[in-house]
Short mmCIF file of C-alpha atoms and ligand atoms in Angstrom, two decimals:
data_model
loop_
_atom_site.label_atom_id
_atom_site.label_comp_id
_atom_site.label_asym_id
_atom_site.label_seq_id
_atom_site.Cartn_x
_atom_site.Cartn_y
_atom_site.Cartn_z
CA UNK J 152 132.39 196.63 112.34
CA UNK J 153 130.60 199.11 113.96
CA UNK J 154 128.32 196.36 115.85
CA UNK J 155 131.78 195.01 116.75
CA UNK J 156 132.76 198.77 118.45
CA UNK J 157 129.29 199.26 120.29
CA UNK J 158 129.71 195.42 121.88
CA UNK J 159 133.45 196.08 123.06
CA UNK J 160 132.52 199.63 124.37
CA UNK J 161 129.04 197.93 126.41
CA UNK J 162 131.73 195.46 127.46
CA UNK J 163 133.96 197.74 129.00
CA UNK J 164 131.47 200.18 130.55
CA UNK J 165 129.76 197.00 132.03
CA UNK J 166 133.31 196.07 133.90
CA UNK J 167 133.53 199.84 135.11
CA UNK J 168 130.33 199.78 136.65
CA UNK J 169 131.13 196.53 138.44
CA UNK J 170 134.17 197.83 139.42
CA UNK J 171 132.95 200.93 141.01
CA UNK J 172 130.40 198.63 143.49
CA UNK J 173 130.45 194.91 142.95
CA UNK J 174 127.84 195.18 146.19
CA UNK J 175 125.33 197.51 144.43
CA UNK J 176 126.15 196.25 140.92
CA UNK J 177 124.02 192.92 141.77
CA UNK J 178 121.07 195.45 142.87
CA UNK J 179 121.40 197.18 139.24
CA UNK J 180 122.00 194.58 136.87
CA UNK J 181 118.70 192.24 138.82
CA UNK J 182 115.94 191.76 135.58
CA UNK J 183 112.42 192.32 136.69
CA UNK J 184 111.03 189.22 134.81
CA UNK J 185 110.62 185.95 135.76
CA UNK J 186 113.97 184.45 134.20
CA UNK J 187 116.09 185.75 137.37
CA UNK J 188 119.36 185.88 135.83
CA UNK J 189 121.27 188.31 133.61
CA UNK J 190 123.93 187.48 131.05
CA UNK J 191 126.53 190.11 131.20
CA UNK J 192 129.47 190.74 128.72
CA UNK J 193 132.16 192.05 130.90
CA UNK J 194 135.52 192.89 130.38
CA UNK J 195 135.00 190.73 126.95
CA UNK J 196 134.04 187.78 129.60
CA UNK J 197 130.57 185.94 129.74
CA UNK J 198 129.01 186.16 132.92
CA UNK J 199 126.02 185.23 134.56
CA UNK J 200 124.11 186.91 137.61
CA UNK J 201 122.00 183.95 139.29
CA UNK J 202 119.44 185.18 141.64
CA UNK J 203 117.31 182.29 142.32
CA UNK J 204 116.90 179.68 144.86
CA UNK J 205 116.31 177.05 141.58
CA UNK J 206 120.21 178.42 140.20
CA UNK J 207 121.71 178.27 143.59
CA UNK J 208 120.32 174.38 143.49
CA UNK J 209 121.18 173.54 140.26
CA UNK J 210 124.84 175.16 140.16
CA UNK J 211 125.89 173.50 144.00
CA UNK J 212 124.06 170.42 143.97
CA UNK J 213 122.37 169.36 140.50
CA UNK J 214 124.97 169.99 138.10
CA UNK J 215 128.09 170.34 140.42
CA UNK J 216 130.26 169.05 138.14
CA UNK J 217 129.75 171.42 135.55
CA UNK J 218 130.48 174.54 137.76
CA UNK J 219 133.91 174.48 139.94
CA UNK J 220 134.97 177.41 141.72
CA UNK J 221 136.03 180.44 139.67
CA UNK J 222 139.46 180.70 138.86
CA UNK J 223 138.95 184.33 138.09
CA UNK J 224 137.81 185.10 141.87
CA UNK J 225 140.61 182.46 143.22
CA UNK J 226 143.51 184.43 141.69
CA UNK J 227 142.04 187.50 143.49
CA UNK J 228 142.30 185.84 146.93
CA UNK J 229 145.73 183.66 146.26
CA UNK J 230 147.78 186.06 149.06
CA UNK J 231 145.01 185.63 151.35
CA UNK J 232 144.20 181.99 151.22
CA UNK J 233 148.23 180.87 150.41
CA UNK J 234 148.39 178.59 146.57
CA UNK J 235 147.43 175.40 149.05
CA UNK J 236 145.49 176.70 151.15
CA UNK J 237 142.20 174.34 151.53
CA UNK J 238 140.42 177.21 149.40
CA UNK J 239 142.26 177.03 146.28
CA UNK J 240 142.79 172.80 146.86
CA UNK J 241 141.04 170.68 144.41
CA UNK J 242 139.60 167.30 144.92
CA UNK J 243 141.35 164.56 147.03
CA UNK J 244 144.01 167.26 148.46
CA UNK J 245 140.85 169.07 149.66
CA UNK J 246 138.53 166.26 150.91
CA UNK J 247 142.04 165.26 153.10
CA UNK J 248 142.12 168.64 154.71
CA UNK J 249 138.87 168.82 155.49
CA UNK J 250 138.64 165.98 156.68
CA UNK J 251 141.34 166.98 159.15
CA UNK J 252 138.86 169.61 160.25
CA UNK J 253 135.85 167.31 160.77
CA UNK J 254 135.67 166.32 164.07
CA UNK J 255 137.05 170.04 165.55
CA UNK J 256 133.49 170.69 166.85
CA UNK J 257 132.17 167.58 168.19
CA UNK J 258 130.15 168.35 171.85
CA UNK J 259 133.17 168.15 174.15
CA UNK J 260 135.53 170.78 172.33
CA UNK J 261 132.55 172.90 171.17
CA UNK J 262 131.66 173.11 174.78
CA UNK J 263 135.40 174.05 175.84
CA UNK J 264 135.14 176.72 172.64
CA UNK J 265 131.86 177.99 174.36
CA UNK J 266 133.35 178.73 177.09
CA UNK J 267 136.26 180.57 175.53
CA UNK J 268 133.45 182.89 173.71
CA UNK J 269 131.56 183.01 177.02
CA UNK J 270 134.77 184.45 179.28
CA UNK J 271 135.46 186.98 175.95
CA UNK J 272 132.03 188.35 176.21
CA UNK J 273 132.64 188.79 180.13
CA UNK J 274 136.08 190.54 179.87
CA UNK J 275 133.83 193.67 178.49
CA UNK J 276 131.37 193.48 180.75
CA UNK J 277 132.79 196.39 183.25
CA UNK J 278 132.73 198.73 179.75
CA UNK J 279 129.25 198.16 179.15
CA UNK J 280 128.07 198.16 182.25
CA UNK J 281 129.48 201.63 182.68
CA UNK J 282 128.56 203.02 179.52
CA UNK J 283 124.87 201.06 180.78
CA UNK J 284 125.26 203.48 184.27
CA UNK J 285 125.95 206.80 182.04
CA UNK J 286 123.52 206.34 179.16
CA UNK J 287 126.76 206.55 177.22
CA UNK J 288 126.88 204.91 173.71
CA UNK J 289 129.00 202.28 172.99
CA UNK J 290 130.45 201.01 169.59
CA UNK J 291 130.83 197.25 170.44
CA UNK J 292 132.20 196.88 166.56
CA UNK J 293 136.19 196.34 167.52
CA UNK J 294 135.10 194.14 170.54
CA UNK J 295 133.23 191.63 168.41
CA UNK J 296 136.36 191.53 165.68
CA UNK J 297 139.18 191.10 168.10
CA UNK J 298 136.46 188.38 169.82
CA UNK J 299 136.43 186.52 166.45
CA UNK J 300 139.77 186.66 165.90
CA UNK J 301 140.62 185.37 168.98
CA UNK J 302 138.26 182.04 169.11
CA UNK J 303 139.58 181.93 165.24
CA UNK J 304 142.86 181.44 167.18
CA UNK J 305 141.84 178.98 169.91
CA UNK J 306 139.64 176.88 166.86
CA UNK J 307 143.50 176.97 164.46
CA UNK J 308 146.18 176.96 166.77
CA UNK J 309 144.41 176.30 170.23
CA UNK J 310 145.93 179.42 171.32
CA UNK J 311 144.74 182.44 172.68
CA UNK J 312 146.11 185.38 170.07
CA UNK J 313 145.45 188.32 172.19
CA UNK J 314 148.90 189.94 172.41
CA UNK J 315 149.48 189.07 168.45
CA UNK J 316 145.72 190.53 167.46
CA UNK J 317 146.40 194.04 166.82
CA UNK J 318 149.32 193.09 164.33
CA UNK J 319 147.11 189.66 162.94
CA UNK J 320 144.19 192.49 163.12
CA UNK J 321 145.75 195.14 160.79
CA UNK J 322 147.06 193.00 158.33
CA UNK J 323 144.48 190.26 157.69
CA UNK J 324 142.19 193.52 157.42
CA UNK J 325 144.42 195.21 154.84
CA UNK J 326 145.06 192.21 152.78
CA UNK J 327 140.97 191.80 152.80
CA UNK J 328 140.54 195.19 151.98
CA UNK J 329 143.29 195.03 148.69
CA UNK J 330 142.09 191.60 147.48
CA UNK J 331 138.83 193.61 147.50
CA UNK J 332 139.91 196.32 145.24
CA UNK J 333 141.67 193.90 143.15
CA UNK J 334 138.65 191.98 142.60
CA UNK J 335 137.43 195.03 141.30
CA UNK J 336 140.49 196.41 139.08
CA UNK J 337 141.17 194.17 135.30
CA UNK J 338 144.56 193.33 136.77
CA UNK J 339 145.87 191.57 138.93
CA UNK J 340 149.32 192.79 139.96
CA UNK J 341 151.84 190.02 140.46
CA UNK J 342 153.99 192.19 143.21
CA UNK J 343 152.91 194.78 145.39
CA UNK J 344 155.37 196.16 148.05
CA UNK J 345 152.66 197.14 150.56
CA UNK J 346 150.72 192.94 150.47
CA UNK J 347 154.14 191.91 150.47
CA UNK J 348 154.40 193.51 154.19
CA UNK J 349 151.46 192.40 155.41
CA UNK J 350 151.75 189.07 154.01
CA UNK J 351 155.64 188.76 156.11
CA UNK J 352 153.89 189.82 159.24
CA UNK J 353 151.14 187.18 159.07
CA UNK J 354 153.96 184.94 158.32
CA UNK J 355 155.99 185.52 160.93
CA UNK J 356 153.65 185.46 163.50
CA UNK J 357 151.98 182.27 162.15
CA UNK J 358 155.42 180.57 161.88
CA UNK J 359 156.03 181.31 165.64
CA UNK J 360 152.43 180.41 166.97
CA UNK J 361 152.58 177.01 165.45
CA UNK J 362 156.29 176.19 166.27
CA UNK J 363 155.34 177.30 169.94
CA UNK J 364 151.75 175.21 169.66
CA UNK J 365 153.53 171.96 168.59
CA UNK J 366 154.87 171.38 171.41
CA UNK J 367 152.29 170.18 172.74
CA UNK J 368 149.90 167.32 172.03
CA UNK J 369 146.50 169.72 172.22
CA UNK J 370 143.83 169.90 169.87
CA UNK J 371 143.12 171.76 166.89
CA UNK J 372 143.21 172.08 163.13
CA UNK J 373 146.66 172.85 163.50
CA UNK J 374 147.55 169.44 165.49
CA UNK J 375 145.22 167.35 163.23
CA UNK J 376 147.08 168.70 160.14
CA UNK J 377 150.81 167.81 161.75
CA UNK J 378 149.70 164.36 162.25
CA UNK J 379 149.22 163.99 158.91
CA UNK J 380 152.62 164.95 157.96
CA UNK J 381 152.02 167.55 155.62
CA UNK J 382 154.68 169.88 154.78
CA UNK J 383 155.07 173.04 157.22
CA UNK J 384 154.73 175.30 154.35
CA UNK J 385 151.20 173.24 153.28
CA UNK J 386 150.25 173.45 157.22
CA UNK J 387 150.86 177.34 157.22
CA UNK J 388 148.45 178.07 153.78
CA UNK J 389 145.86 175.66 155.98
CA UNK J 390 146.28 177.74 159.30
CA UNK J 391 146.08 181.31 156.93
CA UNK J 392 143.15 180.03 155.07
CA UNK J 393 141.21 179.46 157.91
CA UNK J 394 141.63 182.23 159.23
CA UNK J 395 140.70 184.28 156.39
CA UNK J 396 137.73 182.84 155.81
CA UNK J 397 136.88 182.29 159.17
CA UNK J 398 137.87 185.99 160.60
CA UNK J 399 136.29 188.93 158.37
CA UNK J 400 132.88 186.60 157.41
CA UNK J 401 132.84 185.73 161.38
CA UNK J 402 133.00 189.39 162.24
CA UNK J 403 131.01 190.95 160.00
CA UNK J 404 128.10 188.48 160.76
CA UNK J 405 127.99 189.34 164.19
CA UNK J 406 128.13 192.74 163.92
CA UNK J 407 125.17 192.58 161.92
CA UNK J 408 123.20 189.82 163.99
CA UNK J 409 123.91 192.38 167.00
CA UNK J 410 122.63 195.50 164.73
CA UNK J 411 119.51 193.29 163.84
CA UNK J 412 118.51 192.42 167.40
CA UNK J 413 119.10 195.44 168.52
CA UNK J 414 116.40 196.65 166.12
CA UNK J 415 114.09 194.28 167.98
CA UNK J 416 113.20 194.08 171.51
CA UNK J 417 110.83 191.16 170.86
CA UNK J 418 114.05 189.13 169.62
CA UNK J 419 115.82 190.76 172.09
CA UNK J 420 113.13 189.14 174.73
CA UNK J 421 113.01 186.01 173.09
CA UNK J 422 117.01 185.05 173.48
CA UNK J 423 116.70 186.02 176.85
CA UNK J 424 114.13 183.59 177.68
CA UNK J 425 116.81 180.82 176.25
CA UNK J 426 119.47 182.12 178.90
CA UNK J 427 119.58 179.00 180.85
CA UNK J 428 119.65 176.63 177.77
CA UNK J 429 123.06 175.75 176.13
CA UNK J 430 123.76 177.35 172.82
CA UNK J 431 122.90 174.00 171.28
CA UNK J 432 119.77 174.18 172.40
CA UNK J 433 118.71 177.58 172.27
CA UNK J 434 116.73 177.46 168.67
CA UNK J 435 115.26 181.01 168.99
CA UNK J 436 118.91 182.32 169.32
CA UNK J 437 120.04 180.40 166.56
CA UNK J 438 116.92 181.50 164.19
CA UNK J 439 117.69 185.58 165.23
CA UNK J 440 121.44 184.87 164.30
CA UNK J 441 120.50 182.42 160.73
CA UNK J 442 117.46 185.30 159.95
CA UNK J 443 119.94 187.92 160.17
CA UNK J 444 122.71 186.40 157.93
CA UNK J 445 119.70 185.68 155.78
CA UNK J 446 118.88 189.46 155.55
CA UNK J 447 122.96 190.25 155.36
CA UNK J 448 124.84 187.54 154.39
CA UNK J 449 128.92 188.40 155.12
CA UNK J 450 130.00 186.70 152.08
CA UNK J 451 127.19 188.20 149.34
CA UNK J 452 128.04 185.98 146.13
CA UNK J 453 129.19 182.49 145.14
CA UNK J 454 131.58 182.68 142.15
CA UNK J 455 131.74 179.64 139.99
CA UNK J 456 132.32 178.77 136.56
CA UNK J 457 130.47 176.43 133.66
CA UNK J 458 132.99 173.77 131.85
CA UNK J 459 130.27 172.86 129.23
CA UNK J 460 127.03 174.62 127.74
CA UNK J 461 124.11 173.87 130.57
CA UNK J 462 120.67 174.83 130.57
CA UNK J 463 119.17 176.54 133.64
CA UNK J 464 115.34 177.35 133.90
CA UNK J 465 115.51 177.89 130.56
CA UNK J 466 118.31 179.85 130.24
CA UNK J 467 121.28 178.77 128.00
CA UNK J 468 124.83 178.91 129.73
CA UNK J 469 127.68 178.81 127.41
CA UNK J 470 130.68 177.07 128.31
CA UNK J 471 133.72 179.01 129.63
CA UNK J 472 131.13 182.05 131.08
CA UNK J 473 131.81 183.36 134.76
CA UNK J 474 128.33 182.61 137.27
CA UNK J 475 128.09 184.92 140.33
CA UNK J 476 125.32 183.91 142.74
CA UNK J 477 124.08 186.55 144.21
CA UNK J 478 123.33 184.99 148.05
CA UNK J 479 121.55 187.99 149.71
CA UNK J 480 119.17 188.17 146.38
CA UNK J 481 118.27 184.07 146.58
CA UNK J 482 117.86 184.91 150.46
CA UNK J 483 115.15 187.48 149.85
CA UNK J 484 112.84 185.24 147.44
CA UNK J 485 108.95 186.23 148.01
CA UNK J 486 108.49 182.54 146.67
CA UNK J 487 110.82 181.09 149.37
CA UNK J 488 110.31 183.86 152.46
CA UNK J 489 107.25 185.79 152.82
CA UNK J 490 107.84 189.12 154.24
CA UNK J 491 111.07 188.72 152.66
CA UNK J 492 113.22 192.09 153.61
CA UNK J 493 111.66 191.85 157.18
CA UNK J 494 113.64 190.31 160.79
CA UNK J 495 111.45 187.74 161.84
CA UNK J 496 113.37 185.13 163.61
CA UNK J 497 110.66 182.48 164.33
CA UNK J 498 110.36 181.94 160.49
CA UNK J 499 113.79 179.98 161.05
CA UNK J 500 112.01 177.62 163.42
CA UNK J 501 110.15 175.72 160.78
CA UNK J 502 111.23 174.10 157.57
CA UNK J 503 112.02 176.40 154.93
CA UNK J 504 109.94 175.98 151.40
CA UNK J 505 113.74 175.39 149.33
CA UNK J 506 116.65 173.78 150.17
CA UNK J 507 118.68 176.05 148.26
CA UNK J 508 116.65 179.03 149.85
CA UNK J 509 119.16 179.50 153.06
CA UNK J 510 122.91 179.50 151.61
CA UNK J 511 125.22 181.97 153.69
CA UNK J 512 127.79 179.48 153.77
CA UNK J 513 127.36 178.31 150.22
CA UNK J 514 126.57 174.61 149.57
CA UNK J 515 127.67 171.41 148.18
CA UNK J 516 130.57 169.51 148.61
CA UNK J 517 132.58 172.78 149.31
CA UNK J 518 129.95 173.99 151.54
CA UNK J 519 132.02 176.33 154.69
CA UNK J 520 133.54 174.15 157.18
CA UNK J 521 133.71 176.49 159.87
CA UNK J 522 129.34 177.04 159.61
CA UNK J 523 128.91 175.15 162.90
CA UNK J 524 132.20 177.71 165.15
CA UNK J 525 130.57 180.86 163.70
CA UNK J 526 127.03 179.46 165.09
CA UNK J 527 128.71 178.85 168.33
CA UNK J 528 130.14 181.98 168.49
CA UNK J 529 127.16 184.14 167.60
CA UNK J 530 124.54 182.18 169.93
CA UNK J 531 126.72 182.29 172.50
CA UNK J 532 127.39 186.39 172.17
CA UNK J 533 123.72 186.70 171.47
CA UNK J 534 122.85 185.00 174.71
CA UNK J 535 125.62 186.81 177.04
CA UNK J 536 124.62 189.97 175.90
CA UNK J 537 120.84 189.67 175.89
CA UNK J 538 120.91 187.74 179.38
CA UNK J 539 122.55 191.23 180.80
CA UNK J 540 121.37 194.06 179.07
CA UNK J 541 118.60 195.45 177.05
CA UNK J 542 119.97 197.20 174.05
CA UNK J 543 118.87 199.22 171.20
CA UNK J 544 120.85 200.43 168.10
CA UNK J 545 121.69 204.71 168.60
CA UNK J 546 121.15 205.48 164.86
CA UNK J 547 118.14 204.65 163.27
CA UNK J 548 119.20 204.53 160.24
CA UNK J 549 120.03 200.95 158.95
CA UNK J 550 123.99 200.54 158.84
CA UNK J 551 125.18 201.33 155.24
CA UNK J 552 126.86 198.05 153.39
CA UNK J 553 130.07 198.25 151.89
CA UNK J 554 130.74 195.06 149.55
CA UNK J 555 134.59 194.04 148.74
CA UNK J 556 135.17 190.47 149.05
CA UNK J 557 132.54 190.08 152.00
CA UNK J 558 129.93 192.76 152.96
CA UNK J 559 130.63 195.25 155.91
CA UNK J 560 129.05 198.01 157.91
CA UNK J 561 130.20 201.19 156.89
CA UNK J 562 129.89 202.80 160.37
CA UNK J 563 130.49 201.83 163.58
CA UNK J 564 128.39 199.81 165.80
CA UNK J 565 126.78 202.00 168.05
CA UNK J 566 124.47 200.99 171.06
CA UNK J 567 122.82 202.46 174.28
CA UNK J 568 122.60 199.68 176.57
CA UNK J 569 120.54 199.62 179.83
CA UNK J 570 121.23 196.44 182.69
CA UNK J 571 118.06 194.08 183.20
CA UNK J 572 116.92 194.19 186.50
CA UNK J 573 116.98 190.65 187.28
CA UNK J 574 120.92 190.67 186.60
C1 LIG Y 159 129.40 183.75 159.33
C2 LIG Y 159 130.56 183.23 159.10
C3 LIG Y 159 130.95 182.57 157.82
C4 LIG Y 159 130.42 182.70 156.56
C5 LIG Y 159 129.25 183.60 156.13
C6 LIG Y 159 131.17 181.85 155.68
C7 LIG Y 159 130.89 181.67 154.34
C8 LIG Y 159 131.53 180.75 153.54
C9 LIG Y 159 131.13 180.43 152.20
C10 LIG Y 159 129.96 181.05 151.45
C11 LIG Y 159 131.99 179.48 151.74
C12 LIG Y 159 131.93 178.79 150.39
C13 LIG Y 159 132.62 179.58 149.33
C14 LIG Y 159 132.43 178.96 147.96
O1 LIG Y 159 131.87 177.86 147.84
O2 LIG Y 159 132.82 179.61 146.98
C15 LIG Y 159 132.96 179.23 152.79
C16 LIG Y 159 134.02 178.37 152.68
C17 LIG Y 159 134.96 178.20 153.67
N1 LIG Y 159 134.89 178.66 154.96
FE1 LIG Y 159 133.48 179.85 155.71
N2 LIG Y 159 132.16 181.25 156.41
C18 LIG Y 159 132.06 181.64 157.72
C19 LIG Y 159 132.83 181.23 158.77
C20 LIG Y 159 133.93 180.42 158.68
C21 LIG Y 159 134.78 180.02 159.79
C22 LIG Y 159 134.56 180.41 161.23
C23 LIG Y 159 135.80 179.27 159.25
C24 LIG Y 159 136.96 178.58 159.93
C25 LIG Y 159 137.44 178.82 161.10
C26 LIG Y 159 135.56 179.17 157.83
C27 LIG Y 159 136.35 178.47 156.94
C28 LIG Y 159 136.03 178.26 155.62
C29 LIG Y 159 136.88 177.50 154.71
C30 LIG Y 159 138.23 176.90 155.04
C31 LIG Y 159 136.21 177.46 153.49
C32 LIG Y 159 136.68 176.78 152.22
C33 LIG Y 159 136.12 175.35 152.19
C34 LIG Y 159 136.53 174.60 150.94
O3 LIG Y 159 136.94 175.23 149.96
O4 LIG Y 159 136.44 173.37 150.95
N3 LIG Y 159 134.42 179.86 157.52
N4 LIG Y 159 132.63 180.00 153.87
#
């Protein structure tokens, strides 16, 4: 009986400490020995903390089967990604939609995309080259956001949501921020006044973006979805989905990348010698933007869950039981990446040692569709702002993470910039 007390109690406490930082609470729970994984009771659930390359393989690729998505994390997200959005689809439904979404970045329309990112990055030039002439610091953080939301826009609805980003801005931001604190509460509460408001507004202004967009024969996911006749209330979870899970990951990412290479002037040198070269073609940029979602990946675990008992290195998984894999930890393996908490870029230009070593946008059949816009994007930030302007982060501190659903900078993103001479 009293065995039975002490276990509920550890339970409990367990959950509490996970709730108060899921971010950090993958930092305390990691075990020092070589099994590199941690079964948890919490909240009277099993759980698992993975935090090898070896568990990201076997749980995405070797066993897939065996491990769908959570449900547990799902339910957290439902307002955000809509009950059919392509997030929460299973099987067929899914492998339609994202099929749908396949050819969105072949060469021709990533080019046009480029160019979208390209004429974004321009519009601030005359800030930053001011702030460049006064030795003023900038914080570039809300520039980079409303950039990402923006191409998010062009990618969905092939329009341009400047005049609707402040009010697309607060609310996606809100709703990320309380599906984040309900991952971390025990309940999830079926009505909430305040999501309710922010869900109408990304409603409404959804509803009248794609009404005004079908009127014309352009391309985008929102066109490719329409020709398939789905429903409109199907096509609006697709549209909202996306742009969850292409907006806050997106931003955060490049706010990072920017952070990282701002940190190094050799990486800072090296993008600019790519300035001429497309942003297919410019590996090095690529490698600073892949090393630093390596270091800080936006989204920081993979939630899944086992159907029957499994085996991984050795370690029995019971059926039913929660896994969380912990990306940023399976990112930093010494057996995978030597050097492993350093920036070093060129490491990116070889083969890496495990194909389960890299896995920012998770893996598998399920793996992130929108991997190949948010490389676009960054490269092509990367190289407008490095062809311009030497740069170097005005705190020296590292920015402090803050881990809800995806993993942010605390702080703004502050930089002294000075004009290259050759520009
Ligand atoms: C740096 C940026 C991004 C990161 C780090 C990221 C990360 C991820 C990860 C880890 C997953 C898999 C989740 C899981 O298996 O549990 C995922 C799925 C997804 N991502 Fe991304 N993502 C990014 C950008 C984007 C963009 C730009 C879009 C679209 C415009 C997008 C759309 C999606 C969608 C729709 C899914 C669900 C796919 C499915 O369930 O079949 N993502 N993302």
């Amino acid at each position: 009986m009293l065995a039975l007390i002490k276990n509920s109690t550890d339970s409990i406490k367990t959950l509490i400490d996970f709730q108060k930082n899921p971010y950090l609470f993958f930092d305390q729970v990691k075990p020092n020995d070589l099994s590199h994984i941690k079964y948890l009771n919490m909240g009277f659930k099993n759980f698992y903390f993975c935090y090898h390359p070896d568990h990201a393989k076997h749980i995405l690729q070797d066993n897939k089967e065996n491990y769908p998505k959570s449900d547990l994390v799902l339910k957290k997200i439902l307002p955000l990604s809509g009950p059919t959005g392509l997030i929460q689809l299973k099987d067929k439904k899914a492998k339609s939609v994202r099929q749908s979404s396949g050819h969105l970045m072949h060469p021709d329309r990533a080019k046009r995309l480029s160019e979208y990112v390209s004429s974004f990055v321009e519009e601030e030039f005359d800030r930053l080259d001011q702030a460049a002439q006064t030795g003023e610091v900038v914080d570039l953080k809300d520039f980079l956001t409303q950039l990402v939301l923006r191409t998010a826009g062009i990618f969905i609805l092939n329009k341009d949501v400047q005049g609707q980003a402040d009010d697309l801005n607060e609310a996606f931001v809100e709703l990320n921020r309380m599906a984040g604190e309900s991952l971390r509460s025990l309940f999830t509460f079926p009505y909430s006044p305040k999501r309710n408001k922010y869900l109408k507004v990304i409603h409404q202004e959804l509803d009248k973006i794609i009404d005004e967009q079908l009127q014309s024969n352009d391309t985008s996911l929102l066109h490719e979805l329409n020709k398939k006749n789905y429903p409109r209330c199907f096509i609006r979870d697709q549209v909202k989905a996306f742009m969850f899970a292409g907006y806050d990951t997106t931003a955060s990412s490049l706010i990072f990348a920017v952070d990282s290479v701002a940190r190094c002037r050799k990486s800072q040198n090296g993008i600019f010698s790519e300035k001429k070269l497309g942003y297919r073609e410019a590996e090095f940029t690529q490698a600073a933007y892949k090393e630093s979602l390596r270091l800080y990946p936006s989204a920081y675990f993979l939630p899944r869950q086992s159907i029957e008992d499994d085996i991984i290195r050795d370690q029995k998984i019971m059926a039913g039981s929660q896994l969380f894999i912990s990306i940023r930890h399976v990112q930093r393996c010494p057996e995978v990446f030597e050097k492993p908490d350093q920036f070093i870029p060129e490491r990116f230009l070889e083969k890496l040692k495990h194909s389960h070593g890299f896995i920012p946008f998770g893996g598998g059949a399920r793996i992130c569709i929108g991997a190949p816009l948010a490389i676009m994007e960054a490269t092509v930030v990367l190289q407008k702002l490095c062809e311009r302007y030497e740069f170097e982060a005005a705190k020296e501190t590292p920015p402090e993470i803050e881990g809800l659903i995806t993993a942010h900078t605390k702080s703004p993103l502050y930089l002294r910039l000075k004009r290259r001479s050759s520009c």
